[in-house]
Coordinates of C-alpha atoms in Angstrom, one line a residue:
M1 CA 45.6 42.5 -28.0
N2 CA 47.2 45.7 -26.9
R3 CA 49.5 47.6 -29.5
L4 CA 53.1 46.1 -28.7
A5 CA 51.6 42.7 -28.7
L6 CA 50.3 43.0 -32.1
V7 CA 53.7 44.7 -33.4
A8 CA 55.7 41.9 -31.8
L9 CA 52.9 39.2 -33.3
T10 CA 53.8 40.6 -36.6
L11 CA 57.6 40.6 -36.4
M12 CA 57.4 37.1 -35.0
T13 CA 55.3 35.7 -37.8
A14 CA 57.6 37.6 -40.5
A15 CA 60.2 36.3 -38.5
L16 CA 58.9 32.7 -39.1
S17 CA 57.6 32.8 -42.1
A18 CA 60.6 34.7 -43.8
Q19 CA 64.2 34.9 -44.1
T20 CA 64.2 38.3 -41.7
P21 CA 67.5 39.0 -40.3
W22 CA 66.3 37.9 -37.1
S23 CA 65.1 34.3 -38.1
A24 CA 68.1 34.2 -39.9
E25 CA 70.0 34.3 -36.6
Y26 CA 68.0 32.6 -34.1
C27 CA 65.7 30.0 -36.3
V28 CA 66.9 28.9 -39.5
G29 CA 69.8 26.5 -38.3
C30 CA 67.2 24.3 -37.2
H31 CA 63.7 25.3 -39.0
S32 CA 65.2 25.7 -42.5
A33 CA 62.9 23.7 -45.5
Q34 CA 65.8 21.0 -45.6
R35 CA 66.6 19.9 -41.8
K36 CA 62.9 20.5 -40.4
I37 CA 63.9 19.8 -36.7
G38 CA 61.1 18.9 -34.6
G39 CA 59.1 18.8 -37.6
L40 CA 58.7 22.6 -38.1
S41 CA 60.1 24.6 -41.3
L42 CA 60.1 28.3 -41.0
A43 CA 58.5 28.1 -44.6
G44 CA 55.3 26.0 -43.2
F45 CA 54.9 28.1 -39.7
N46 CA 51.0 29.5 -39.2
V47 CA 50.3 31.3 -36.3
D48 CA 46.6 30.0 -36.4
N49 CA 48.0 26.3 -36.0
A50 CA 47.4 26.1 -32.3
E51 CA 49.1 22.7 -31.9
V52 CA 52.2 23.9 -33.5
V53 CA 52.4 27.5 -31.3
E54 CA 51.9 26.1 -28.1
K55 CA 55.0 24.0 -28.6
V56 CA 56.8 26.8 -30.1
I57 CA 55.4 28.9 -26.6
L58 CA 56.8 25.9 -24.6
K59 CA 60.0 25.6 -25.9
L60 CA 60.4 29.4 -25.6
R61 CA 58.9 29.8 -22.1
A62 CA 61.3 26.9 -21.1
G63 CA 65.0 28.2 -22.9
M64 CA 64.8 25.1 -25.2
M65 CA 64.6 27.2 -28.2
P66 CA 67.4 28.6 -30.0
P67 CA 68.6 25.2 -28.5
P68 CA 72.0 25.3 -25.6
G69 CA 74.9 26.5 -27.2
S70 CA 73.4 28.5 -30.0
R71 CA 73.1 32.0 -30.2
R72 CA 70.3 33.8 -28.6
P73 CA 67.9 36.7 -28.7
A74 CA 67.6 38.8 -25.4
K75 CA 65.4 37.7 -22.8
A76 CA 63.5 40.9 -23.2
E77 CA 63.2 40.4 -26.7
L78 CA 62.4 36.8 -26.4
D79 CA 59.6 37.6 -23.8
T80 CA 57.9 40.1 -25.8
I81 CA 57.2 37.3 -28.8
V82 CA 56.1 34.5 -26.1
E83 CA 53.5 37.2 -24.7
A84 CA 52.4 38.2 -28.1
L85 CA 51.9 34.6 -28.8
E86 CA 50.1 33.8 -25.8
S87 CA 47.8 36.8 -26.2
K88 CA 47.1 35.4 -30.0
M89 CA 46.3 32.0 -28.9
D90 CA 43.9 33.7 -25.4
S91 CA 42.2 35.9 -27.8
A92 CA 41.2 33.2 -30.1
A93 CA 39.9 30.9 -27.1
A94 CA 37.6 34.0 -25.5
V95 CA 36.1 34.4 -29.0
R96 CA 35.2 30.3 -29.4
P97 CA 35.9 28.4 -26.0
N98 CA 36.5 24.9 -26.4
P99 CA 35.8 23.1 -23.1
G100 CA 36.9 19.7 -24.8
W101 CA 35.5 16.7 -24.4
R102 CA 35.4 13.0 -22.8
P103 CA 33.2 10.2 -22.1
F104 CA 32.1 9.1 -18.7
Q105 CA 34.6 7.8 -16.1
R106 CA 34.0 4.4 -14.8
L107 CA 35.2 4.0 -11.2
N108 CA 38.9 2.9 -10.9
R109 CA 40.0 0.8 -8.6
S110 CA 40.9 3.3 -5.8
D111 CA 37.3 5.2 -7.0
Y112 CA 35.5 1.5 -5.9
G113 CA 37.6 0.7 -2.9
R114 CA 36.2 4.3 -1.7
A115 CA 32.6 3.7 -2.8
I116 CA 32.2 0.4 -1.2
H117 CA 33.7 1.6 2.2
D118 CA 31.2 4.7 1.8
L119 CA 28.5 2.6 1.2
L120 CA 29.1 -0.1 3.6
G121 CA 31.5 0.7 6.0
L122 CA 33.7 -2.3 4.7
D123 CA 37.7 -2.2 3.5
V124 CA 38.0 -4.6 0.6
D125 CA 41.4 -5.3 -0.5
V126 CA 40.6 -4.1 -4.5
T127 CA 43.9 -5.2 -5.9
A128 CA 43.2 -8.6 -5.2
L129 CA 39.7 -8.1 -7.0
L130 CA 40.5 -6.1 -10.0
P131 CA 42.7 -6.1 -12.7
A132 CA 44.9 -2.8 -13.1
D133 CA 43.8 0.3 -14.7
T134 CA 45.5 1.8 -17.0
V135 CA 47.7 4.8 -16.5
S136 CA 47.9 8.1 -19.7
G137 CA 49.0 11.0 -18.7
G138 CA 49.9 9.9 -15.8
F139 CA 46.6 9.3 -13.9
D140 CA 44.6 5.7 -13.3
N141 CA 41.6 7.9 -14.4
I142 CA 41.8 9.1 -17.7
A143 CA 38.4 8.4 -19.2
D144 CA 39.1 7.2 -23.1
V145 CA 41.5 4.6 -21.8
Q146 CA 39.1 2.4 -19.1
T147 CA 38.3 -0.1 -21.4
F148 CA 35.8 -2.8 -20.3
S149 CA 37.5 -6.0 -21.1
P150 CA 36.0 -9.5 -20.2
I151 CA 38.6 -9.7 -17.8
L152 CA 37.2 -6.5 -15.8
M153 CA 33.9 -7.9 -16.5
T154 CA 34.7 -10.8 -14.6
G155 CA 36.7 -9.3 -11.9
Y156 CA 33.2 -6.7 -11.5
L157 CA 31.3 -10.0 -11.2
R158 CA 33.3 -11.5 -8.3
A159 CA 33.7 -8.8 -6.5
A160 CA 30.2 -7.5 -6.4
G161 CA 29.2 -11.1 -5.1
Q162 CA 32.1 -11.4 -2.3
I163 CA 31.3 -7.4 -0.9
A164 CA 27.4 -8.5 -1.3
R165 CA 27.9 -11.9 1.0
L166 CA 30.5 -10.1 3.3
A167 CA 27.7 -7.3 3.8
V168 CA 25.2 -9.5 4.9
T169 CA 27.2 -11.4 7.6
N170 CA 29.9 -8.6 8.6
P171 CA 28.4 -6.8 11.9
K172 CA 29.7 -3.4 10.7
A173 CA 28.3 -3.7 7.2
K174 CA 24.7 -4.9 8.8
R175 CA 24.3 -2.1 11.0
L176 CA 24.7 -0.1 8.2
L177 CA 22.6 -2.1 5.5
F178 CA 20.2 -3.3 7.4
T179 CA 18.0 -0.2 8.4
C180 CA 14.9 -2.0 8.9
R181 CA 13.9 -5.5 10.1
P182 CA 10.6 -6.7 9.1
A183 CA 8.7 -7.7 12.1
A184 CA 6.2 -10.3 9.7
P185 CA 6.2 -11.6 6.2
S186 CA 3.8 -9.0 5.4
R187 CA 6.3 -6.2 6.1
E188 CA 9.2 -7.5 3.9
T189 CA 8.4 -6.2 1.1
G190 CA 8.5 -2.5 2.8
C191 CA 11.3 -3.0 4.5
A192 CA 13.0 -4.4 1.6
Q193 CA 11.8 -1.4 -0.2
R194 CA 13.2 1.4 2.6
I195 CA 16.5 -0.7 2.4
L196 CA 17.2 -0.4 -1.4
Q197 CA 15.9 2.8 -2.0
A198 CA 19.0 4.2 0.3
V199 CA 21.2 2.1 -1.1
T200 CA 20.4 2.9 -4.6
T201 CA 20.8 6.4 -4.0
A202 CA 23.9 6.2 -2.3
A203 CA 25.5 4.1 -5.0
Y204 CA 24.0 6.0 -7.6
R205 CA 25.6 8.9 -6.5
G206 CA 21.9 10.8 -5.3
T207 CA 20.8 9.8 -9.1
A208 CA 18.6 6.8 -8.2
T209 CA 15.5 6.8 -10.3
P210 CA 12.0 5.0 -9.1
K211 CA 13.0 2.1 -12.0
D212 CA 16.5 1.3 -10.6
L213 CA 14.6 0.5 -7.2
E214 CA 12.0 -1.6 -9.2
D215 CA 15.0 -3.6 -10.6
A216 CA 16.9 -3.8 -7.2
L217 CA 13.0 -5.4 -5.7
A218 CA 13.0 -8.0 -8.7
F219 CA 16.0 -9.6 -7.6
F220 CA 15.1 -9.4 -4.3
K221 CA 12.1 -11.4 -4.7
K222 CA 14.2 -13.5 -6.5
G223 CA 17.2 -14.1 -3.8
R224 CA 13.7 -14.1 -1.0
D225 CA 12.5 -17.3 -3.1
G226 CA 12.9 -19.9 -0.7
A227 CA 15.6 -18.6 0.9
S228 CA 15.9 -15.9 3.7
F229 CA 14.9 -11.9 3.6
D230 CA 18.8 -11.4 4.2
N231 CA 19.7 -13.7 0.9
G232 CA 17.3 -11.7 -0.9
I233 CA 18.9 -8.3 0.1
R234 CA 22.2 -9.8 -0.5
L235 CA 21.5 -10.6 -4.0
A236 CA 19.6 -7.2 -4.5
L237 CA 22.9 -5.4 -3.6
Q238 CA 24.8 -7.6 -6.0
S239 CA 22.7 -6.5 -8.5
I240 CA 23.4 -3.0 -7.8
L241 CA 27.2 -3.3 -7.6
M242 CA 26.7 -5.0 -10.9
S243 CA 25.0 -2.4 -12.6
P244 CA 26.7 0.5 -15.2
R245 CA 24.5 3.2 -12.5
F246 CA 27.0 2.1 -9.9
L247 CA 30.3 1.6 -12.5
F248 CA 29.8 4.1 -14.3
R249 CA 30.3 7.9 -13.4
L250 CA 27.6 8.5 -16.0
E251 CA 26.4 12.4 -16.7
S252 CA 23.2 13.8 -17.6
P253 CA 22.5 14.9 -21.4
M254 CA 24.3 18.4 -21.7
D255 CA 21.5 21.1 -22.6
S256 CA 22.7 23.7 -25.5
T257 CA 25.2 25.7 -23.5
L258 CA 27.6 21.9 -23.1
R259 CA 27.1 22.7 -19.1
V260 CA 26.6 19.4 -17.2
S261 CA 24.2 18.9 -15.1
D262 CA 24.1 19.9 -11.6
A263 CA 24.1 16.4 -10.1
A264 CA 27.2 15.8 -12.6
L265 CA 29.1 18.9 -11.8
A266 CA 28.7 17.6 -8.1
S267 CA 30.1 14.5 -8.6
R268 CA 33.2 16.1 -10.9
L269 CA 34.1 18.4 -8.1
S270 CA 33.6 15.8 -5.2
Y271 CA 35.7 13.2 -6.9
F272 CA 38.5 16.1 -8.1
I273 CA 38.7 16.8 -4.1
W274 CA 37.8 13.9 -2.2
G275 CA 38.1 11.0 -4.7
A276 CA 34.4 9.8 -3.7
A277 CA 31.0 10.0 -4.2
P278 CA 29.2 13.7 -3.2
D279 CA 27.8 14.1 0.6
I280 CA 24.8 14.8 1.6
E281 CA 25.7 18.7 1.5
L282 CA 27.1 18.7 -2.0
A283 CA 24.1 16.3 -3.2
K284 CA 21.8 19.0 -1.9
A285 CA 23.5 22.0 -2.9
A286 CA 22.8 20.6 -6.5
A287 CA 19.6 19.6 -6.1
S288 CA 18.9 23.2 -5.2
G289 CA 20.2 24.6 -8.0
A290 CA 23.4 26.6 -5.6
L291 CA 26.1 25.4 -7.7
R292 CA 25.0 27.9 -10.6
T293 CA 26.2 30.9 -8.5
P294 CA 29.8 31.6 -8.4
K295 CA 29.3 32.6 -4.6
D296 CA 27.4 29.2 -3.6
F297 CA 30.4 27.0 -5.8
E298 CA 32.9 28.5 -4.3
K299 CA 31.6 27.8 -0.9
Q300 CA 31.1 24.3 -1.6
V301 CA 34.7 23.9 -2.7
R302 CA 36.5 25.4 -0.2
R303 CA 34.5 23.7 2.6
L304 CA 35.7 20.1 0.7
L305 CA 39.2 21.4 0.4
A306 CA 39.2 22.1 4.6
D307 CA 37.5 18.6 5.1
R308 CA 39.7 15.9 6.1
N309 CA 38.8 13.9 3.1
S310 CA 41.1 16.2 0.9
E311 CA 43.9 14.3 2.0
A312 CA 42.7 12.4 -1.2
L313 CA 45.0 15.3 -3.1
S314 CA 47.7 13.9 -1.5
R315 CA 47.4 10.2 -1.7
R316 CA 46.2 10.2 -5.1
F317 CA 46.9 13.6 -6.8
A318 CA 50.3 14.1 -5.9
T319 CA 51.0 10.5 -5.8
Q320 CA 50.1 9.6 -9.1
W321 CA 51.5 13.4 -10.6
L322 CA 55.0 13.0 -8.7
R323 CA 55.0 9.0 -9.6
L324 CA 55.5 7.8 -6.4
Q325 CA 53.9 4.5 -7.1
D326 CA 57.3 3.6 -9.1
L327 CA 59.0 3.3 -5.3
D328 CA 58.0 0.0 -5.6
K329 CA 59.9 -0.5 -8.4
V330 CA 63.4 0.2 -6.6
I331 CA 64.8 -2.7 -4.3
P332 CA 68.2 -1.3 -3.2
D333 CA 70.7 -3.7 -2.8
D334 CA 71.3 -5.4 0.4
A335 CA 74.8 -5.4 0.3
L336 CA 75.5 -1.6 -0.9
F337 CA 72.4 -0.5 1.3
P338 CA 72.4 -3.0 4.9
K339 CA 71.0 -0.1 6.6
Y340 CA 67.7 -0.1 4.4
T341 CA 64.4 -2.2 4.5
S342 CA 61.5 -2.0 2.5
E343 CA 59.7 -0.2 5.8
I344 CA 61.1 2.9 5.1
A345 CA 60.3 3.6 1.6
K346 CA 56.2 3.3 2.9
L347 CA 57.8 5.9 5.7
M348 CA 59.2 8.3 2.7
R349 CA 56.1 8.0 0.7
R350 CA 53.8 8.7 4.2
E351 CA 56.3 12.0 4.4
T352 CA 55.4 13.2 0.9
E353 CA 51.6 12.3 1.5
L354 CA 52.1 14.4 4.8
F355 CA 54.0 17.7 3.6
F356 CA 51.8 17.8 0.3
D357 CA 48.3 17.7 2.9
S358 CA 49.9 20.3 4.8
V359 CA 50.2 22.9 1.4
V360 CA 46.4 22.1 1.1
R361 CA 45.2 22.0 4.3
E362 CA 47.2 25.5 5.3
D363 CA 46.3 27.1 1.6
R364 CA 50.1 27.5 1.2
N365 CA 52.0 29.2 -1.9
V366 CA 52.5 26.2 -3.8
M367 CA 55.7 27.0 -4.6
D368 CA 56.4 26.2 -0.9
L369 CA 56.2 22.7 -2.4
F370 CA 59.9 23.1 -3.1
N371 CA 60.9 25.7 -0.5
A372 CA 59.1 24.9 2.7
R373 CA 61.5 24.4 5.5
Y374 CA 59.6 21.6 7.4
S375 CA 58.6 18.4 6.4
Y376 CA 57.0 14.9 8.5
W377 CA 59.2 12.2 10.5
N378 CA 59.2 10.0 12.9
E379 CA 62.5 8.2 14.6
A380 CA 63.3 5.8 11.9
L381 CA 63.1 8.1 8.9
A382 CA 65.3 11.1 10.6
K383 CA 67.3 8.1 11.3
H384 CA 67.6 6.6 8.1
Y385 CA 68.4 10.6 6.8
G386 CA 70.9 11.0 9.5
V387 CA 69.0 13.1 11.7
A388 CA 69.2 12.3 15.7
G389 CA 66.6 13.7 18.4
I390 CA 63.3 12.7 17.1
A391 CA 61.9 9.7 18.7
G392 CA 59.0 7.6 18.3
S393 CA 57.0 6.2 15.4
A394 CA 54.7 8.8 15.3
F395 CA 55.3 11.1 12.3
R396 CA 55.6 15.0 13.3
R397 CA 56.2 18.2 11.8
V398 CA 59.9 18.7 12.5
P399 CA 62.5 21.4 10.6
V400 CA 64.8 20.2 8.5
P401 CA 68.5 21.5 7.1
D402 CA 68.5 23.3 4.3
E403 CA 69.5 20.0 1.9
R404 CA 66.1 18.8 2.7
R405 CA 63.7 21.6 1.8
G406 CA 60.8 21.0 0.1
L407 CA 59.7 17.9 -2.3
L408 CA 63.8 17.4 -3.8
G409 CA 64.8 16.7 0.0
Q410 CA 62.0 13.6 0.5
G411 CA 63.6 10.4 0.2
S412 CA 60.5 9.1 -1.9
V413 CA 61.4 11.8 -5.0
L414 CA 65.0 10.7 -4.8
M415 CA 65.0 6.9 -4.2
S416 CA 62.3 6.3 -7.1
T417 CA 64.5 8.0 -9.2
S418 CA 67.4 6.0 -8.6
L419 CA 68.6 2.1 -9.6
S420 CA 69.3 -0.6 -7.0
D421 CA 72.4 0.1 -6.8
R422 CA 73.3 3.4 -7.8
T423 CA 71.9 7.0 -8.5
S424 CA 70.8 8.2 -12.0
P425 CA 71.2 11.9 -13.0
V426 CA 69.3 10.5 -15.6
L427 CA 66.2 9.6 -13.9
R428 CA 66.5 12.1 -12.0
G429 CA 67.0 14.9 -14.7
K430 CA 64.1 13.1 -17.1
W431 CA 62.2 13.2 -13.7
I432 CA 62.7 17.0 -13.2
L433 CA 62.0 17.8 -16.7
E434 CA 58.8 16.1 -17.1
V435 CA 57.4 16.1 -14.0
L436 CA 58.3 19.9 -12.7
F437 CA 58.8 21.7 -15.9
G438 CA 56.6 19.6 -18.3
T439 CA 59.0 19.7 -20.7
P440 CA 60.1 15.9 -21.4
P441 CA 63.3 15.3 -23.0
P442 CA 63.0 13.1 -26.6
P443 CA 63.5 9.0 -26.2
P444 CA 67.2 7.9 -26.9
P445 CA 68.2 6.6 -30.4
P446 CA 68.3 3.1 -30.4
N447 CA 71.4 1.1 -29.4
V448 CA 72.4 3.5 -27.2
P449 CA 75.3 2.1 -24.7
S450 CA 74.2 2.2 -21.0
L451 CA 76.7 4.5 -18.2
D452 CA 78.2 1.4 -16.9
E453 CA 78.8 0.1 -20.6
T454 CA 80.7 3.5 -21.6
A455 CA 82.6 3.6 -18.7
R456 CA 83.9 -0.2 -18.9
A457 CA 84.7 0.4 -22.6
V458 CA 86.7 3.5 -21.5
R459 CA 88.3 2.7 -18.1
G460 CA 87.6 -0.7 -17.5
E461 CA 87.1 -2.1 -14.8
K462 CA 88.2 1.3 -12.5
T463 CA 85.8 2.2 -9.9
F464 CA 84.8 5.8 -10.5
S465 CA 81.7 8.1 -9.3
T466 CA 78.5 8.2 -10.8
R467 CA 79.2 11.9 -12.4
Q468 CA 82.3 10.3 -14.2
R469 CA 80.4 7.8 -15.5
I470 CA 77.8 10.4 -17.1
E471 CA 80.7 12.8 -18.5
E472 CA 82.1 9.4 -20.6
H473 CA 78.9 8.9 -21.4
R474 CA 78.4 11.9 -22.8
R475 CA 81.9 12.0 -25.0
N476 CA 79.6 9.8 -27.5
P477 CA 78.2 12.5 -29.7
A478 CA 74.9 10.3 -30.1
C479 CA 74.3 11.1 -26.4
S480 CA 75.8 14.8 -26.2
S481 CA 73.3 16.3 -27.2
C482 CA 70.2 15.2 -24.6
H483 CA 72.3 14.6 -22.0
K484 CA 73.9 18.0 -21.6
V485 CA 70.0 19.1 -21.3
I486 CA 68.8 16.1 -18.8
D487 CA 71.7 14.9 -16.6
P488 CA 72.2 18.7 -15.1
P489 CA 69.1 19.2 -12.5
G490 CA 70.1 15.5 -11.6
I491 CA 74.0 16.1 -11.3
A492 CA 72.9 19.1 -8.5
L493 CA 71.1 15.9 -6.6
E494 CA 74.5 14.2 -6.6
N495 CA 74.7 14.5 -2.7
F496 CA 71.7 12.1 -2.2
D497 CA 72.3 8.4 -2.7
A498 CA 70.3 6.0 -4.2
T499 CA 68.1 5.6 -0.8
G500 CA 68.0 9.5 -0.3
A501 CA 70.4 9.5 2.8
W502 CA 72.9 12.6 2.7
R503 CA 76.7 11.9 1.2
T504 CA 79.7 13.8 0.3
S505 CA 81.8 11.0 -1.3
D506 CA 80.4 8.6 -4.6
N507 CA 82.8 5.8 -4.7
K508 CA 85.9 7.1 -2.7
V509 CA 85.2 10.5 -5.2
L510 CA 84.1 13.7 -3.7
V511 CA 80.6 14.2 -5.0
D512 CA 80.8 17.2 -7.4
A513 CA 76.8 18.6 -7.6
L514 CA 77.2 21.8 -9.4
G515 CA 75.3 21.5 -12.9
E516 CA 74.2 24.0 -15.5
L517 CA 70.5 24.2 -17.0
Y518 CA 69.9 24.2 -20.8
D519 CA 69.8 27.8 -20.6
G520 CA 73.1 28.4 -18.7
T521 CA 71.6 28.7 -15.4
K522 CA 73.9 27.4 -12.6
M523 CA 72.8 24.9 -9.9
Q524 CA 74.8 24.0 -7.4
G525 CA 73.2 21.2 -5.0
P526 CA 69.6 21.2 -4.0
S527 CA 70.0 24.4 -3.2
G528 CA 71.2 25.6 -6.6
L529 CA 68.2 23.8 -7.9
R530 CA 65.6 25.0 -6.2
D531 CA 66.8 28.5 -6.8
A532 CA 66.3 26.9 -10.7
L533 CA 63.2 26.3 -10.4
S534 CA 62.0 29.4 -8.8
A535 CA 64.2 31.1 -12.0
H536 CA 61.6 29.4 -13.9
Q537 CA 58.3 29.4 -11.8
D538 CA 56.2 29.9 -14.9
L539 CA 56.9 26.7 -16.2
V540 CA 56.4 24.9 -12.7
L541 CA 53.3 26.7 -12.3
R542 CA 51.9 26.0 -16.0
N543 CA 53.0 22.3 -15.7
L544 CA 51.2 22.0 -12.2
A545 CA 47.9 23.8 -13.3
E546 CA 48.0 21.2 -16.4
R547 CA 48.6 18.3 -14.3
M548 CA 45.6 19.2 -12.0
M549 CA 43.4 19.8 -14.4
T550 CA 44.4 16.5 -16.2
Y551 CA 43.1 14.6 -12.7
A552 CA 40.4 16.6 -12.3
T553 CA 38.4 16.0 -16.1
G554 CA 40.0 12.7 -16.8
R555 CA 41.2 13.5 -20.0
R556 CA 44.6 14.6 -21.4
M557 CA 45.2 18.4 -21.9
E558 CA 45.6 19.3 -25.7
A559 CA 46.6 22.9 -27.6
S560 CA 42.9 24.4 -27.3
D561 CA 43.4 24.0 -23.3
M562 CA 46.7 26.3 -22.9
P563 CA 44.7 29.3 -22.6
A564 CA 42.2 27.8 -20.0
I565 CA 45.7 26.7 -18.0
R566 CA 47.3 30.1 -18.8
A567 CA 43.9 31.7 -16.9
I568 CA 44.4 29.4 -14.5
V569 CA 48.1 30.4 -13.6
N570 CA 47.3 34.2 -14.0
G571 CA 44.7 34.1 -11.7
A572 CA 46.5 32.3 -8.7
A573 CA 49.0 34.3 -9.1
K574 CA 47.2 37.3 -8.0
D575 CA 46.3 35.3 -4.8
G576 CA 50.1 34.8 -3.9
N577 CA 49.7 31.2 -5.9
R578 CA 47.7 29.7 -3.1
F579 CA 47.3 26.0 -3.7
S580 CA 43.4 27.0 -3.4
S581 CA 43.4 29.4 -6.2
F582 CA 44.6 26.2 -8.5
V583 CA 41.6 24.1 -7.7
L584 CA 39.3 27.5 -8.1
G585 CA 40.8 27.8 -11.6
V586 CA 40.3 24.5 -12.4
A587 CA 36.7 23.7 -10.9
N588 CA 35.5 27.2 -12.8
S589 CA 37.1 26.1 -16.0
A590 CA 35.1 25.3 -19.0
A591 CA 36.6 22.3 -19.3
F592 CA 35.5 21.3 -15.4
Q593 CA 32.4 22.5 -15.9
M594 CA 31.2 21.9 -19.9
N595 CA 31.5 18.7 -22.2
Q596 CA 31.6 19.1 -25.8
P597 CA 29.8 16.8 -27.4
P598 CA 32.2 14.2 -30.0
L599 CA 30.5 15.2 -33.2
S600 CA 31.4 18.9 -32.6
K601 CA 34.8 17.8 -31.9
A602 CA 35.2 16.2 -34.8
Q603 CA 33.5 19.3 -36.7

């Protein structure tokens, strides 16, 4: 830690643990021994408590402390204190790295469907076979909530039986499965061994053992007894699809360095970027020890990113990070939006997938997600957006008007954060704070009236704009403190209606899209909101790195992970914030390449 940081940290510790002029002016109003807002009292502040310090860092970085409307220190002074705290945390982490711990992961519905496709060439509707996955931290692949219930076991049994029967009757699957045909009964066992050796190797992600083949052959013989060769293969395949070696991404025991095995690292890398098991080249690299050399490891990461299979990052990671699944929950009112059709929502989602994939494929600066001057439209989507001159059903890359730049101008985001009959600056603002800044607002207090109830109580049944309803709602003191933080980012998007179409008026009232962020930043419409995102780029990039690390490791991030998150962001900054820099930062992190045993975690 340099001298300036050490001095700043000393001042910070003194300011937050005693009644210094600094703390008396900026802190004591909220964090006295009596008030303890956020559970923090100055008297109890300890710079060695990582969880508390990381919360303080985030609040200070976001400009949420001191709170809006109160006296604030100069930005330079605040930045020095934050950097000192970060340096303290990062230095401690460098001395004693903590890669974190998670149990092994189970194949979720998406993983299962992809595995069946890769193994047998079959595209099955897994939603009809398996129950929905539990979502935690925004993602459906978090290991410690992947329970194995009786309902799930029944689903896997049913799926294995149906898929195995389909595989021995479907021509495409049969060509992949039956790599040989016995010319005589005496050659059946040899042919079965050859088939099942290939299947177990692929199904168990390159880690099949002689015992695995022996078990599969036992089921083959049971199914073959009194029936056909194909029936024997069917039963053996069914047993493989029910095996924990297939359903769980089991990892070999770690050595004293806590590093996962090369095969496990290859599996983690492939599921992170492709959402699938390792291909032959990656499996060979793991077997040869090549993944242990930084140069060869980076080569494999870049190869996976360059492959079309990396579209899984847009279809899986981006979709869940951006919460595009919420599109399915919004059904616009036919009377208010007569031109809207259910097909539009699918087109909106595809636009965002293609757009995100272009940032991955072209290795662009990740801030282009919010500033890019292009998107992907077809005729129907362009017409919905009110843009002429685009014909045909195929999506193509097109220049977009200023208000449509980046994710904040795309219907998938705008409609999924709306209600069926109107926009919701509250939902949109909450989405921006949570999904982009990583600073979720507190939950609302109980018994707070809705916007519509507040408006009716004040103005009767008079028609007025959504913004006017919000302003009435914020007159309630119980609502004001939270809504003046949540609403402004959403208000900046009020020119977009509930279906993402552009408008200049709302209920015959001219749209007023001027908002003020909690730190005083003015935002006029979508361009003003984009400027605010750029001004708070450190928050956006930190949150993206944290979300990506959560998805890649299959566990929620904790305070002990924040030094690694900062290291990823700092490393990416040296490479122009390119998407590949974030992926490489995650893949090279201790959390990705190692696993802390649970006993050590408890200690």
